[in-house]
Structure formats: structure tokens, C-alpha cells
Amino acid sequence: MRTHSFLTVLLWSSVFYVVHMTTSQKRTNKHSHSERITGLSENDGKTLHRTKRGWMWNQFFLLEEYTGPDTQYVGKLHTDQDKGDGNLKYILTGDGAGSLFIIDENTGDIHAAKKLDREEKSLYVLRAKAIDRKTGRQVEPESEFIIKIHDINDNEPKFTKDMYTASIPEMSGVGTSVIQVTATDADDANYGNSAKVVYSILQGQPYFSVDPETGIIKTALPDMSRENREQYQVVIQAKDMGGQMGGLSGTTIVNITLTDVNDNPPRFPQSSYQFSSPESAPPGTPLGRIKANDPDVGENAEIEYSISNGDGSDMFDIITDKDTQEGIITVKKHLDFENKVLYTLRVEATNTHPDPRFLQLGPFKDTALVKISVEDIDEPPVFSRPWYLIEVDEDAKEGSIIGQVVAQDPDIAKNAIKYSVDRHTDLDRIFNIYSGNGSLFLSKPLDREETPWHNITVIATEINNPKQSSQIPVFIRILDINDHAPEFANYYETFVCENAKAGQLIQTVSAIDKDQPPRGHKFFFELVPEFAVHPNFSVIDNKDNTAGIMTRRNGYSRSKTSTYLLPIIIFDNDYPIQSSTGTLTIRVCACDSRGNMQSCSAEALLLPAGLSTGALVAILLCIIILLVLVVLFTALKRQRKKEPLIISKDDVRDNIVTYNDEGGGEEDTQAFDIGTLRNPEAREESKMRRDVIPETIFQIRRTAPLWENIDVQDFIHRRLKENDLDPAAPPYDSLATYAYEGNDSIANSLSSLESLTTEGNQDYDYLSDWGPRFKKLADMYGGEDSDRD
């Protein structure tokens, strides 16, 4: 069939060629002598005659893919100048000349040397000329012509893809576009029907169809369900020649997937479920899983579970597992077999993303009945309270019952229970319990001030099953009783100024108490009854748990009394009343005019008050200068060698050694007692040494007791006046020293000035028996020649 078509085309081409060449030749002869153009040449000025060429053509036509035994004849070049004598030579140049197209230079016949393909090159442009062989001149100007390749249907349609992939929602209506396929044909679309493509469906009916001209694939059946079938493979054919017989064709495969829509509600595979749970299961314990089936996929299959009603809706809960789309039933509250053994729930499964287009199909939810049975287990004892608080007085006696705890077995068996105290919470074993009834009693006394709270743990255990036990905290609060006396809140360093006035507040004191009375502390302050009328100070109760210490007279002297002791009684107001005595030490200090303390020490009396450091240094320098002058003056007087006032060969004053020991000797153990100054007998018995100049002006005095009102100033002045009027006192003894050396000393005075016998010899041999300390004195006075020496 294909060869027959080729011969038909070749025949028509030969006819066209003959007609064309004849017409061209006639047209050439007609115009060959019709025109003559006359003009001057640029060189020689000769008249040129333009002769119309005697051959002309536009294009030749040639069939592609020629497969005949001989070369394909294209056409013939001929000019009217050719006389047939072989003087002319035809030459062909241009596209494919000499290789694809060959010309007979004598006859001008053109042949195609090779098979041509229009799809590679559809036309060739060539140039032809005729040359006189003898002269080599062109008898005709060079002319251009075209050889056009006529198309034959030698290319089948080809799709742009070997395989197409498309998707469409399920349940789509008929005629819904799925995808468009496209095929192209390499043949000439402007010549015949070789490139006219028609589409048809070879596989995929009756589900899909294809538009024969556009290649658009559409649905052909209504309500296609993804759940029934999800994948479809459609084969599309593209055929040229308008689909006629003899045309070439190509095919492609289109894979079509139906996407899911939420067109199916969830459905439980069974109407009821049965689960069980032990009564000891804690809240949150999972009991089982249920699942409603939904043939949809993705978010269209997402399900939310809930408990719609039932007598166990407050005891159980259901949660949704997002990964498996299951409902997990869990315990919500503690279960009790003795209270209820069976619960019934109605569980509902609902789609979370319903599609409004399919709501007319019915509600997208389903329900199922769930029954849960409670299993009995042996439970530990249960106390009547979550914790116990017991209050007990701190003076409770040992063995007294302070409270009771109660527990019972929650099981039907009601097993007997015994009680005990966890000794890890009562290491001191202060408390104990009766194992039969849970009564707590004391084993040791209590002390609220040491431990106000005791937190112990009581254990209740089933006698038949010791493994079943429970614990309960017991908080024991110790109630306070008034068993501690109040005392000063702080250590007070109190002072009074020497220039203080009567009625002046010098200190405010407060008290503390270890007890804690329920109505709060209330303290009272007063002086000890023996000091109720105190000449120096008074105590004023401020009625706010504080008291003020007030002065009762004007002026205090450190030289007389440097420290006062003031005993104060502090009472509380609880029952029984407790009291204590605190002694307040009050020092007498020097103060400025504003009452600011400056000095409280006795040494400060030697220095004027208010002197600056520079003034003190100046005074010390003056004193040193005076001492130097006195020493120099004394040395000068000794050089004068005046006669002493006492002329006696027994004068031994220059031989007396002073040891500055004012005591009564080694056996004198009594402290200095200023009371001796006012004792005439002691004064008469113990004469003061008047031959030694005292080194300090003020001697150390012991503070008199507070209950003795002692004033020795008049006594000292009276004794000083007596010594000033004494004619027997030496002139250089300007100051008498009244030092008490104590009683019971076996050593008498060593001074010979107070001896009644001034010229008689005394026996000092006993000095040798006093030890090495008195060896020098024994050497001076012990021998017969001591005076002489």
C-alpha cells in the first residue's frame, strides 16, 4: 500500500514537471524578442543590448524517503541557446550540489543521489548556469531555484511523557477533568493529514474517557469510591492521518489515583466491650483499648472518643491515641469493690473533620457499650483520718493516755488490726501505743521548751496478713505550763553620771520568759523588799513589760562609791506565778553637760575632766620638770651637810630598807577592810608608819555593801588634822599614810620611829629565823655591832 502511494505521487510529479517546463519554454519564446534595452557602457560607451534569458523556473518537488532501484529524477535544466551540439555545459552549485544532487553537464538533467528526509531538511536552494565550452562564457546568467521535499507519513505521533501521573478526589461527578495528555507528529502539518493526531482510550473504560482532539481525560462513572478501588491505569493512543486507516500511532500510560474524602463515618466492630479493674488501681491506670473502624485515611479517619453517659462516667475516663486512633479507657477515681462492683459506660466515637458534602449520608459517629467490673483485693487498713493532731500538757504524768488513732480493714473480711509506733520517728521512746485499741500514752516526761512538737508515725497492720499495713502521721503539740521564771532580756551595762539629778531615767530594762502563755507575757518589776526604800535609785514599772531605773538624789561621787548593785524582782502573771531576781550593776561615771559618758575608771580622777591630749602632755612635761628640779634641790641640800634634826647615835633612819609591802606579812590573808578606819581600837592597835612617803595618793578601796551607808571623809580629815597638830611628827613627814596591814600578823612594825625606847638596844636576832627574804635585815640589825656599823 505504501509503494502504491509513492508511485502515484511520482506520476503526478512527472506530469507537473512536463507541464511546468512547457509553460516556461513558451513564456521564454514569447518574450525573447519583445524587449531590447539600449544604453552606454561605462568603458567604451558602446550600446549594450540586454537579452532576456531563455530558461526560467521557481522550484522543483521531490519525494522524501525514495527507495527505488534508480536515482530519483528531479528535473532538467535547458536554455534556448543549446543547439544540441554539445557546446554548452551546465553547472549546478548550492545546497547538496555534487553530493545529494547530481547534474548531467551536457543535458542538464538533475538526479537525487541519496535518500532524503524532510524532517532533517525540507528544502534546498541551488544555483544553475550554462557555459559555452569553447569560450567559457556564460550564455545565461546564473539563476537560483529551490528543490522542496514533499512529506510522506513516515513519523508516528509521540507523547510528551512516557507516563503520566494524576489524582482526583473520590466521589467526583461525571466529566470531571483529570489530566490532559499531548502528542506531537514530526510530519508536515501543512501537507496532507500526516500530522493530524486523534486521541482515543485503549484501556481504562468505563471509568474514564478522553477528548479525541484535546487529549483531556475525564471521569466517565459517578461516585467512584477510593475504598473500593484506589488506583487506575489508563492507556491513551494518539493516531495521525486523522485517525484513518493506514495512519501511524503512539501510546502512553496514565496512572490515576483517587484521593480520599471523608465520606465514611466511624463504626465500632462490636456493640459492647467488657473490661475489669482491681480496686487498688490508682487514677490514670489504663484498663483497655477500643477502636472504631473508619475506611477513610489521613485526617478524614481521625476519631475523638468520649463517654456520653453511664453510671461510671465520673469514675472512668477515655483518651484518644493519636497514632493508632484507639480509645484508651483509664481509671479516674479510686475504686471500691465493697461499694460497687460493676460500672456501665456508653462510649462515642466521632470524626474530627467531617465533610459537609456528605452529612446527608448520616451522623459521622458511632456508640458502643463498655462494662467494667471491679475486682476485690486484700487492702491495707484505712485510718479514720488522713492525719491526727493531739495536744498534751507538758506536765502530763508518765503513763497517761494522750489520744487515740482508729483504723479498720476495708475488706469484707474485716480482719483484726494491731497498732505500733514507728521508732524511727520516736528515737527517744517518749510515746507508746496500746496495740489493741490504738491509744497513745506517755513513756517519758515532756518539756515544751526543749521540743514543742513531736511528729510520730503510727502503723496499723492486719494480724492475719502482716504484709498489709498502712501508716498515718500523728502531730503532738506540747501545751505550755508556767514552769520558768522571767529574767532580764539582756545584760545591761548601766551607768549614772556624777552630775545626775534626782528623777532622771538612766536605764530601761525588759524581761524574757521561756514559757508561752496563751494570752501573752505580762511582767512586773519591783525592788527586793530589803531595798524597797533605796536612797540612791528606784524602779518604775512601765506596765508594758519594761521598767525604768530612776535616780533618787542629786550627784554621785566615784571617790565614795564607784559601783552600785541594784537587785530587781521580775514576776509573770501566769499560774503558778514565777519570779526571779536580777541584779543590775550601776557604775558611776564622769559625764559632760549633756550627759554623755566620758570615763568610769578610778584613774580618771587624777586628771582634770575635759582636757585635751595636748594639755595632758603639757601637764606631764611640767610634772617631769618639777621632779627634776626637786631631785637637784635635794642633791644640793645633801652637799651642804646640814645637821639632822634628830641628833642621836642610835638614829638608824638611813639604814631602813623599804619593801613597799603594806600587808601584815606572809600569814596575813585578810583583804583590806575600810571598816578599820572607823574602828578606834584598830586604829590604836595598828599605828601607821609615818617615816615612809606614800607612792600613790589614793589607795585601792573595796566597795562598801549597798546596805551600809559609809562616810569616811570626815574621819580621814579628823585624823589628818590630829597629825598636823602633833609636835612629835618630823617636819619632812608632810602626809600621813593610813594603811591597814591586817590582823593576826606575827611580825610587828619594823620601824624604830614608833618604838617607846629610842636609846635602848633592841634584839633583832629573830630576823634570822624569817628566811632568806629577811637576810639583809638580819645582817643589818642582827649583830651586836649593827648600830656601830
CSV table of C-alpha atoms in Angstrom, one decimal, residues 306-316 340 342-348 368-372:
chain,number,residue,atom,x,y,z
A,306,SER,CA,-15.7,10.4,74.7
A,307,ILE,CA,-18.0,9.0,77.4
A,308,SER,CA,-21.6,10.1,76.6
A,309,ASN,CA,-23.3,8.7,79.7
A,310,GLY,CA,-23.4,5.8,82.1
A,311,ASP,CA,-23.1,5.2,85.8
A,312,GLY,CA,-19.3,5.1,85.6
A,313,SER,CA,-18.8,8.4,83.8
A,314,ASP,CA,-17.4,10.0,87.0
A,315,MET,CA,-15.2,7.0,87.8
A,316,PHE,CA,-13.6,6.4,84.4
A,340,LYS,CA,-19.7,-1.0,93.7
A,342,LEU,CA,-19.9,-3.2,88.1
A,343,TYR,CA,-20.0,0.0,86.0
A,344,THR,CA,-21.5,0.7,82.6
A,345,LEU,CA,-20.3,3.3,80.1
A,346,ARG,CA,-21.5,4.4,76.7
A,347,VAL,CA,-18.6,5.5,74.6
A,348,GLU,CA,-19.0,7.6,71.5
A,368,ALA,CA,-20.7,1.3,71.9
A,369,LEU,CA,-21.4,-0.1,75.4
A,370,VAL,CA,-18.5,-0.7,77.8
A,371,LYS,CA,-18.9,-2.7,81.0
A,372,ILE,CA,-16.2,-2.6,83.7
